[in-house]
Coordinates of N, CA and C in Angstrom, one line a residue:
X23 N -74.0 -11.2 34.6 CA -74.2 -10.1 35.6 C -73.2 -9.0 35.2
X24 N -74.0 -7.3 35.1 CA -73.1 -6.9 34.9 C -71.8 -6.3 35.8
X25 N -70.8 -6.1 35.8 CA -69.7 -5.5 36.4 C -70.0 -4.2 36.9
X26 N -69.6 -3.5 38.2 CA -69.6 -2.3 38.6 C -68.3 -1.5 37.7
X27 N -68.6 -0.5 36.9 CA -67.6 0.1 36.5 C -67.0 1.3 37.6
X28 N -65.3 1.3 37.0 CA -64.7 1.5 38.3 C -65.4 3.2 38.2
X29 N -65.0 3.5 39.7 CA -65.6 5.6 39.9 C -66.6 5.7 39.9
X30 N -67.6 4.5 40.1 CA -69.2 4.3 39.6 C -70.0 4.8 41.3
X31 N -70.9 5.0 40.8 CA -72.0 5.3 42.2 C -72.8 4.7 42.4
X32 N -73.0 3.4 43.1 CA -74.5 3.1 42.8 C -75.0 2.4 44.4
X33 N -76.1 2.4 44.8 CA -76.6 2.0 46.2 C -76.2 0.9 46.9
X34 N -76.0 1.1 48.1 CA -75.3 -0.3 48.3 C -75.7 -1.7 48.4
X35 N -76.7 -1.5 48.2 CA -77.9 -2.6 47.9 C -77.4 -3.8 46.9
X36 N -76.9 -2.8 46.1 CA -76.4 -3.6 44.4 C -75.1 -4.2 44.4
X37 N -74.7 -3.8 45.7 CA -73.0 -4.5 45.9 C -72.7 -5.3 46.6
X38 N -73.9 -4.8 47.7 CA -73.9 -5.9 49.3 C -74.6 -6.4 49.4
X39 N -75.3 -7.7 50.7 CA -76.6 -8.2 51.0 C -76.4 -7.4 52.6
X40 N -77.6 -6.7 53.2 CA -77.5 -6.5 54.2 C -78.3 -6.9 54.6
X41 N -78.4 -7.5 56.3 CA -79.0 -8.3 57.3 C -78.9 -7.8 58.5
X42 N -79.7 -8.3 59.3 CA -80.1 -7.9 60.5 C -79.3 -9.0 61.7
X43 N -78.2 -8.7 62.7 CA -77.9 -9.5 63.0 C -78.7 -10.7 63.7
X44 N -78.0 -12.0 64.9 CA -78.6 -12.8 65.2 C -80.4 -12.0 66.4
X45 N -81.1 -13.4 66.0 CA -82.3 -12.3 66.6 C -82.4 -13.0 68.4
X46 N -81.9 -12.5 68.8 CA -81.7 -12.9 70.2 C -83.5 -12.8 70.7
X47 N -84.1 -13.4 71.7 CA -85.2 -12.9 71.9 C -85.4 -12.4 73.2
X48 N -84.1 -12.8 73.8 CA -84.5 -12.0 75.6 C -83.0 -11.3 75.7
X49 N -82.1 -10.9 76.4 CA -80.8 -10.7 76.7 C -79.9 -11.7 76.6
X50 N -78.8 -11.0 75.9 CA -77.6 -12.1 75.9 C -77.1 -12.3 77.1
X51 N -77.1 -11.3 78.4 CA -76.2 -12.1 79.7 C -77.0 -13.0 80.4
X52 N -78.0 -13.0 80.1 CA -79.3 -14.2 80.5 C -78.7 -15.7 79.7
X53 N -78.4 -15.8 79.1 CA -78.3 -17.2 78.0 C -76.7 -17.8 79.0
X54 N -77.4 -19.2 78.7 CA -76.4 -20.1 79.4 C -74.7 -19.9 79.1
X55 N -74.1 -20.4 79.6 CA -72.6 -19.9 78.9 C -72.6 -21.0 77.8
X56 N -71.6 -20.6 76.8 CA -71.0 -21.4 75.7 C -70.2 -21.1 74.8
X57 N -69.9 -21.5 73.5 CA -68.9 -21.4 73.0 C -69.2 -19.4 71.9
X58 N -70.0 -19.5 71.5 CA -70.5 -18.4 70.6 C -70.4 -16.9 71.4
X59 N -69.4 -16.3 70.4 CA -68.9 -14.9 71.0 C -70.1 -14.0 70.7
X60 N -70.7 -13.3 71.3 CA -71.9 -11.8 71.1 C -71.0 -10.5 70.7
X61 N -70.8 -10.1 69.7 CA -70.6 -8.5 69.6 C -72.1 -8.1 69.9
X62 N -72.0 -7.2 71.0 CA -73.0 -6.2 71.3 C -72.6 -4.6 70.9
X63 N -73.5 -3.4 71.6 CA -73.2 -2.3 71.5 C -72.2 -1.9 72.3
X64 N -71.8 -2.6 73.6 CA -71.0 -2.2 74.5 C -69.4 -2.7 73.9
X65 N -69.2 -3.1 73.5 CA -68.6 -4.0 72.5 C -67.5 -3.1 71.5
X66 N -68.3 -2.1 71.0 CA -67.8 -2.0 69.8 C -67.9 -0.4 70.0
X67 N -66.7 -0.1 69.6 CA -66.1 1.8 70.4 C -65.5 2.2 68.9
X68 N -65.8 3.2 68.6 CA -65.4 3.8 66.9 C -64.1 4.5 66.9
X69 N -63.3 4.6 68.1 CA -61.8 4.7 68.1 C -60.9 3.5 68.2
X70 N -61.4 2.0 68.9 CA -60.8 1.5 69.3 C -61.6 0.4 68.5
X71 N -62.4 0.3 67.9 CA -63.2 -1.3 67.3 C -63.9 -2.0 68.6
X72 N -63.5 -3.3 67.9 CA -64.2 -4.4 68.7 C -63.7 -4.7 70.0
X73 N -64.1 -4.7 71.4 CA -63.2 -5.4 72.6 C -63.4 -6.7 72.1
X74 N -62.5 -7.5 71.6 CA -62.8 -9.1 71.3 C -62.4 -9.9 72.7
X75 N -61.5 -9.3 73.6 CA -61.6 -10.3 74.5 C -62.6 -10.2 75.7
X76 N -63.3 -9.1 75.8 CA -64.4 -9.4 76.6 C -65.9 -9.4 75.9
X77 N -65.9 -9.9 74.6 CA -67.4 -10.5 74.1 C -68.0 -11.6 75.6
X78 N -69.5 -11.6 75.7 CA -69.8 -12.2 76.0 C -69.9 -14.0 74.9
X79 N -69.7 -14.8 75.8 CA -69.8 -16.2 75.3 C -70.9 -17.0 75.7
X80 N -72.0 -17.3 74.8 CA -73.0 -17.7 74.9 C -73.7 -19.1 74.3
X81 N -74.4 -19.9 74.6 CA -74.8 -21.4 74.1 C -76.1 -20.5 73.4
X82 N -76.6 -20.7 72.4 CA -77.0 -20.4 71.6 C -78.3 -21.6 71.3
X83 N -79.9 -21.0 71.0 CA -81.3 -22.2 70.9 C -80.5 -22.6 69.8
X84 N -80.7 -21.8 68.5 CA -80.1 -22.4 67.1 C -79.1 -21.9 66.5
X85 N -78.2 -23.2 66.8 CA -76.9 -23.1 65.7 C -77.2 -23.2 64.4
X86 N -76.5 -22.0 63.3 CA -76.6 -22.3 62.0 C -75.0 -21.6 61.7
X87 N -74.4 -22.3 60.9 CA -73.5 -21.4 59.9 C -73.6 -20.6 59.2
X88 N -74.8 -20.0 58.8 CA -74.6 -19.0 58.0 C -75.5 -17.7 59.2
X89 N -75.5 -17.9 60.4 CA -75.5 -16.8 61.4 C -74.0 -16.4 62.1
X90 N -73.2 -17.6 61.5 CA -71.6 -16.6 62.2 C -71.2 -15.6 60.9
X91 N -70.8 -14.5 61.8 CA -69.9 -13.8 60.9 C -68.9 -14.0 60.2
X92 N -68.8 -13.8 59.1 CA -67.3 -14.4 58.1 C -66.4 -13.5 57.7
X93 N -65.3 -14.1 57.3 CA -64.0 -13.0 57.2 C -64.6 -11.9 56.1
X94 N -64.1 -10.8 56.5 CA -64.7 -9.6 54.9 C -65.9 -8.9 55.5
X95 N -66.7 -9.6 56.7 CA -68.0 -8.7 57.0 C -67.8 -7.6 57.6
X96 N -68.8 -7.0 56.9 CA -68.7 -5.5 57.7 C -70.2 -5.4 59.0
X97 N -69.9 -4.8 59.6 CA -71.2 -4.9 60.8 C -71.6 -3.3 61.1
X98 N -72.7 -2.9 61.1 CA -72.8 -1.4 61.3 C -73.5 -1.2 62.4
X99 N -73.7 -0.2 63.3 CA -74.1 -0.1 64.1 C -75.7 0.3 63.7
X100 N -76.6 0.2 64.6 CA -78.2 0.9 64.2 C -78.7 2.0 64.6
X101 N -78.0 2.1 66.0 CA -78.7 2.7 67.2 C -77.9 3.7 67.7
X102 N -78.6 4.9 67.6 CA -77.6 6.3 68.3 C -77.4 7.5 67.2
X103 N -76.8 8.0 67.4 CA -76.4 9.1 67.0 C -75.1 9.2 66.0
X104 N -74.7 8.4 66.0 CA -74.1 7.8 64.6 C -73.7 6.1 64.5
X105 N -73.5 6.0 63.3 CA -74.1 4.8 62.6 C -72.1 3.8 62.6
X106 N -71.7 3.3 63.2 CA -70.2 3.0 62.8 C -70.0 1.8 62.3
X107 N -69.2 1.6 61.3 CA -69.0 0.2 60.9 C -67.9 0.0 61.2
X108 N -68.2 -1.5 61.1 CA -66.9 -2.0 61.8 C -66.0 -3.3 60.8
X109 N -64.7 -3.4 60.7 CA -64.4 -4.5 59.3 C -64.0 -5.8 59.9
X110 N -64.9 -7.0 59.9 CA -64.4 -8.2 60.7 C -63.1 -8.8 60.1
X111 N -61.8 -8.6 60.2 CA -61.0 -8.7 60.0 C -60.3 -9.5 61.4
X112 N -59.7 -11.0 61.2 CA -59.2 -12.0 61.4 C -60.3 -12.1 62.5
X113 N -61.4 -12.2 62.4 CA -63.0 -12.7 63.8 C -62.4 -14.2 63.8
X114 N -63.1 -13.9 64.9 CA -62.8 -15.6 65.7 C -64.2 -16.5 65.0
X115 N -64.1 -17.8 64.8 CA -64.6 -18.7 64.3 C -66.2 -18.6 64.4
X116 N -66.4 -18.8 65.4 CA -67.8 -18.5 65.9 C -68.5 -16.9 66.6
X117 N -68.9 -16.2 66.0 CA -69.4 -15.0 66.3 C -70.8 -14.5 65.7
X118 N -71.3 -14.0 66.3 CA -72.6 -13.5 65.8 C -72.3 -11.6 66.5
X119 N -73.2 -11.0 65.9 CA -73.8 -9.8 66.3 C -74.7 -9.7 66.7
X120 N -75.3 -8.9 67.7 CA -76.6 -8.6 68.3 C -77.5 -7.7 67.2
X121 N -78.9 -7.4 67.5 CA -80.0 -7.4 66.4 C -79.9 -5.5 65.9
X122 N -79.0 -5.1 67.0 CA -78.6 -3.5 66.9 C -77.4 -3.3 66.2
X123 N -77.1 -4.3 64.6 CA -76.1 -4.5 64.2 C -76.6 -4.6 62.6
X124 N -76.0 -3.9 61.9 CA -76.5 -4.7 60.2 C -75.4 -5.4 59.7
X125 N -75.2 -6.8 59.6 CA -74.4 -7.8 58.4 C -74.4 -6.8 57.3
X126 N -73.2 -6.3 56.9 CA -73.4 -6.1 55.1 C -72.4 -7.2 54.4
X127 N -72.9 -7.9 53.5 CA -71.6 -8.6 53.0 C -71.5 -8.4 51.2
X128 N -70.1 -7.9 51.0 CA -69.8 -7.5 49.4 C -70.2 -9.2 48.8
X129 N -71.3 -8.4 47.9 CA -71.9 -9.4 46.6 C -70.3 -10.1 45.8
X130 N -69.4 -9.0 45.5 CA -68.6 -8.8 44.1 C -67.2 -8.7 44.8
X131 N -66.4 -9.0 43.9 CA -65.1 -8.4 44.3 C -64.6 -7.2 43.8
X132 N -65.6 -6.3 43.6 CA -65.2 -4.7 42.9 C -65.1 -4.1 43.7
X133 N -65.1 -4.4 45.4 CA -65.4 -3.7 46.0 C -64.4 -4.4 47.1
X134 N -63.5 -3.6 48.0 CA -62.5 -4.3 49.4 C -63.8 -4.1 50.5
X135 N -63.8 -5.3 51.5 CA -64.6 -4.8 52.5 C -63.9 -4.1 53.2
X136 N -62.7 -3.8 53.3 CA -62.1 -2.5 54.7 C -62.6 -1.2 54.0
X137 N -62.2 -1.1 52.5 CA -62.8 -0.1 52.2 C -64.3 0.5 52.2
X138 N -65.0 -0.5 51.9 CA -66.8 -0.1 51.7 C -66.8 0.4 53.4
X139 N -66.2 -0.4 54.5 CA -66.5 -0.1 56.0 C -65.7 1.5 56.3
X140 N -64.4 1.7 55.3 CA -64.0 3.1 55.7 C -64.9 4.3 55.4
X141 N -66.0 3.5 53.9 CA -66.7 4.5 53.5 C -67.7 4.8 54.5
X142 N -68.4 4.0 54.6 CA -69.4 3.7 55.6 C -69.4 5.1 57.0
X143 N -67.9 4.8 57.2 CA -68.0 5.9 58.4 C -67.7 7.5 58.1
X144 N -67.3 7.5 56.2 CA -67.0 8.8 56.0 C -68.7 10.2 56.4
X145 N -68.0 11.0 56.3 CA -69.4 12.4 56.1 C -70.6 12.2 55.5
X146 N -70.4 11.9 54.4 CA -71.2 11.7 53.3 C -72.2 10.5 53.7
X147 N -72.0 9.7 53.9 CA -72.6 8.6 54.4 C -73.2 8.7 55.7
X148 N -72.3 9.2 56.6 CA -73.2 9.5 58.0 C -74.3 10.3 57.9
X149 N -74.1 11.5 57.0 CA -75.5 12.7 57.0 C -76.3 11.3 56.1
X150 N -76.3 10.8 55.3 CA -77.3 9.8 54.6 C -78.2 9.5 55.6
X151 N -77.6 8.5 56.6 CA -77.9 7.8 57.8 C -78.8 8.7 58.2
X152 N -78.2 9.9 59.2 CA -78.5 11.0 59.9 C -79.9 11.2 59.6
X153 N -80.2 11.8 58.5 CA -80.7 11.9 57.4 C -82.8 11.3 57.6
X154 N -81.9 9.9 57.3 CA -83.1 8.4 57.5 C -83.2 8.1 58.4
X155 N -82.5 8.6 59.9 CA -82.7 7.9 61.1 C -84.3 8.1 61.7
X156 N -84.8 7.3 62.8 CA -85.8 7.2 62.9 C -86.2 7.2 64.6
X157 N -87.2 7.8 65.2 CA -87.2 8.2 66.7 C -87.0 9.1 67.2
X158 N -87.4 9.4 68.4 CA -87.5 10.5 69.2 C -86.4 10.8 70.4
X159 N -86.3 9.4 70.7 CA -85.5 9.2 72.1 C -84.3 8.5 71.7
X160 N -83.7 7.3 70.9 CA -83.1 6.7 70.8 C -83.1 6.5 68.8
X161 N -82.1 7.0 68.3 CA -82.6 7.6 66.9 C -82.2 5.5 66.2
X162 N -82.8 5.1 65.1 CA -82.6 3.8 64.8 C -82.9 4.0 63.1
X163 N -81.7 3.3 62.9 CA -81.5 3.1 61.5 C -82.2 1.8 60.5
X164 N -82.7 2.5 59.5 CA -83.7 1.2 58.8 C -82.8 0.5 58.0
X165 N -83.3 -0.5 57.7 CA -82.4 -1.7 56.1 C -82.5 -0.5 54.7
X166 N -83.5 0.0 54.9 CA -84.0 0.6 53.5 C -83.4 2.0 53.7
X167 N -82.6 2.6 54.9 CA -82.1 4.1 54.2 C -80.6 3.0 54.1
X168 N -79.8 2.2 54.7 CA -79.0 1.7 54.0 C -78.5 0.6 52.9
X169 N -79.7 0.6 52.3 CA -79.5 -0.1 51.3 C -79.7 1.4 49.9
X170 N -80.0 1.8 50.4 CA -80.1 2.8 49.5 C -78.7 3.8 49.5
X171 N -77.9 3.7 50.3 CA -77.1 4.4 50.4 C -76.2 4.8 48.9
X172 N -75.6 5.8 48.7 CA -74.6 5.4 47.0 C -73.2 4.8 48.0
X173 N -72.7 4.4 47.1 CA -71.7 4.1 47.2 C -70.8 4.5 45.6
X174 N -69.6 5.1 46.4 CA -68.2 4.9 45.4 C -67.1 4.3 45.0
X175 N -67.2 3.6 44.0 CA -66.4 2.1 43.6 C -65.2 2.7 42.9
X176 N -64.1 3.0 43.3 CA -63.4 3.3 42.6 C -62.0 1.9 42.3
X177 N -61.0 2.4 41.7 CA -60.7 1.1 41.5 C -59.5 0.4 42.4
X178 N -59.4 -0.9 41.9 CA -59.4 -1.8 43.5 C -57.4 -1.1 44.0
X179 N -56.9 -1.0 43.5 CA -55.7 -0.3 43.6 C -55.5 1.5 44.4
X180 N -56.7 1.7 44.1 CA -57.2 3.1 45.3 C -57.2 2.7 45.7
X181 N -59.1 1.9 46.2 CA -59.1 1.4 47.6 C -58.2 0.9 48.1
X182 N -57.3 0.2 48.0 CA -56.2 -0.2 48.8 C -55.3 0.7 49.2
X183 N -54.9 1.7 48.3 CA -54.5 3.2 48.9 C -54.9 3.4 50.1
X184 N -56.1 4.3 49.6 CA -57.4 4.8 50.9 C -57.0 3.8 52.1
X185 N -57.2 2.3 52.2 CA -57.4 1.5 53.3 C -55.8 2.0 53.9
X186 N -55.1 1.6 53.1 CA -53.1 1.8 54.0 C -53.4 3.4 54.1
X187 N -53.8 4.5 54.1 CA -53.9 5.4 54.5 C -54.8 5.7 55.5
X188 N -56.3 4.9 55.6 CA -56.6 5.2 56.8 C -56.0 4.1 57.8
X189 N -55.5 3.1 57.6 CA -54.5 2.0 58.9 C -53.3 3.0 59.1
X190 N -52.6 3.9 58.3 CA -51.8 4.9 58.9 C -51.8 5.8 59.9
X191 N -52.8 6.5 59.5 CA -53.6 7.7 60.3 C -54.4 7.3 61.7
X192 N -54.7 5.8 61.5 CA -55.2 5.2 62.7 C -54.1 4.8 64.5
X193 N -52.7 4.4 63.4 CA -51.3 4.4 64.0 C -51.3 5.5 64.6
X194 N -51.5 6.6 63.9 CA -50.3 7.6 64.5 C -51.3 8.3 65.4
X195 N -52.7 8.3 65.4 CA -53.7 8.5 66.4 C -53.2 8.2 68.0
X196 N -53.0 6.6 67.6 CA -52.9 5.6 68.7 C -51.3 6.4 69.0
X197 N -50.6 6.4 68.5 CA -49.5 6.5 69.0 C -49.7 8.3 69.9
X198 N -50.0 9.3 69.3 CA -50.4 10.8 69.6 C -51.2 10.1 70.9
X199 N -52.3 9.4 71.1 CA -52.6 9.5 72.6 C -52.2 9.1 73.1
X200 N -50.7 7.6 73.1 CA -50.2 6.7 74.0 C -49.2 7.9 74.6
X201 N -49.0 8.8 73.5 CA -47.4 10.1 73.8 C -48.5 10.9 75.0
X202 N -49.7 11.3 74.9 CA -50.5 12.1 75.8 C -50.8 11.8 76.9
X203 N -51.2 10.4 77.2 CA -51.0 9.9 78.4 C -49.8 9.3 78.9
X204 N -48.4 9.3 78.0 CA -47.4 8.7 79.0 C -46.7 10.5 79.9
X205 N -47.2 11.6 79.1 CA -46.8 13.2 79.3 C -47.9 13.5 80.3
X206 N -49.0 12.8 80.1 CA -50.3 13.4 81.5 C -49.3 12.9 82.7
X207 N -49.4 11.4 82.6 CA -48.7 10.6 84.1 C -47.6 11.3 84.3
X208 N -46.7 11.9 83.7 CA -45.3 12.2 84.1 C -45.5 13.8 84.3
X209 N -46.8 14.5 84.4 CA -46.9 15.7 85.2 C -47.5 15.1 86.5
X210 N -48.6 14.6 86.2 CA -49.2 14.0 87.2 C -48.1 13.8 88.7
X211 N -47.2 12.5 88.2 CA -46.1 12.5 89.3 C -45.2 13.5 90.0
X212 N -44.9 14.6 88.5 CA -44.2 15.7 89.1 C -45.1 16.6 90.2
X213 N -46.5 16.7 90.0 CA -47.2 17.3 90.5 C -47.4 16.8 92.3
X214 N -47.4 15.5 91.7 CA -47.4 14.6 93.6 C -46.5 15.2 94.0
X215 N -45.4 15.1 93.5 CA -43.9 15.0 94.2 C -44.0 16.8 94.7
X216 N -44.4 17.5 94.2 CA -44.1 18.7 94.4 C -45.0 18.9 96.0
X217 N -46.5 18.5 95.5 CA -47.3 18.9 96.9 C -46.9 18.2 98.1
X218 N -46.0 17.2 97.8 CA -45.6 16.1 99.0 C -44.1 16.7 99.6
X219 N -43.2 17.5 99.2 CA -42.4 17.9 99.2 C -43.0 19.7 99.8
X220 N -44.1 19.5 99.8 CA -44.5 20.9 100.1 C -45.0 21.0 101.5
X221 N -45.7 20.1 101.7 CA -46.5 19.4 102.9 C -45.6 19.0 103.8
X222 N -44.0 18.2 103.1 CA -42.9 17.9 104.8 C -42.9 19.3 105.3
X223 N -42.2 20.4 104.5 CA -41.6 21.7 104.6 C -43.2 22.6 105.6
X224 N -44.0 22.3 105.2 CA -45.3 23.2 106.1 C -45.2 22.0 107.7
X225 N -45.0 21.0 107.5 CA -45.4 20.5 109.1 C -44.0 20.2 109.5
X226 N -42.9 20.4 109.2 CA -41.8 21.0 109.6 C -41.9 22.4 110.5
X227 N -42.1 23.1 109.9 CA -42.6 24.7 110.3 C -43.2 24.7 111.4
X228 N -44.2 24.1 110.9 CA -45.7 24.1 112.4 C -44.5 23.2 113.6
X229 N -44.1 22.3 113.5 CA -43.4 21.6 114.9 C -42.2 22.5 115.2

């Protein structure tokens, strides 16, 4: 087989297998309780990832192993107005995705999955998506505009760059809104304190 040479372009078809996640056939809050976690669409937020602790947990008609998700998978979204992947990074044992999800999983090791998932959500790739999307009302992404997608394999000592640089930039995000909402709350209070302090002084007056 041959090797992806590094800087190379080629569809992602040739790197990854992509799949359609588990095929549920009625709703997942319908299905009995059990052990097997659902990532759904509600689920999964492109600032904040996966909510892992409130997946629903579901007993499942057929168990197979090779319908849970595995460490390295990437999961993309299908449905909407943009396409986001997500990198299953330390997933809990048993997990599936719902059918509004594509499994991609790297064929090769020429490729990091954090990285193919960082690619995934770059410009270039979304106009692809964009591009191929399909519908009127609810726009839906096919297997075949992403498998076609290019991809850029550069070599494995970038991508590891690129990935500690976008887990940097992700930090200091999180940290820039945690600083925004601890400075909202602390007007906020000054703001109570003022109109309450305003309100003794007016019904002072009036008595």
């Amino acid at each position: 087989m041959k090797v992806v040479d590094a800087n190379c372009s080629v569809f992602l078809a040739r790197i990854a297998t992509i799949s359609a996640g588990y095929p549920f056939r009625g709703k997942v809050d319908e299905l009995p309780d059990g052990e097997v976690a659902v990532i759904q669409m509600r689920n999964a937020d492109p600032v904040n990832g996966i909510d892992w602790p409130n997946l629903s947990r579901v007993a499942l008609p057929r168990v197979s192993a090779k319908a849970f998700l595995a460490e390295g998978d990437v999961i993309l979204s299908t449905r909407g107005g943009r396409n986001i992947a997500y990198y299953m990074e330390g997933r809990q044992k048993q997990v599936v995705c719902s059918p509004h999800f594509f499994v991609i999983r790297a064929k090769r090791q020429a490729i990091l999955p954090e990285f193919l998932a960082w690619q995934l959500n770059q410009k270039p790739a979304q106009d692809h998506f964009a591009a191929g999307a399909t519908g009127s009302y609810i726009l839906n992404l096919k297997r075949e505009v992403v498998e076609q997608l290019p991809i850029v394999v550069p070599p494995l000592a970038e991508q590891q760059r690129i990935v500690e640089l976008d887990a940097a930039a992700k930090a200091e995000r999180a940290t820039l809104i945690r600083l925004i909402e601890i400075r909202t709350a602390e007007m906020a209070a000054i703001a109570k304190s003022l109109l309450a302090a305003s309100s003794i002084r007016h019904e002072q007056r009036a008595s």
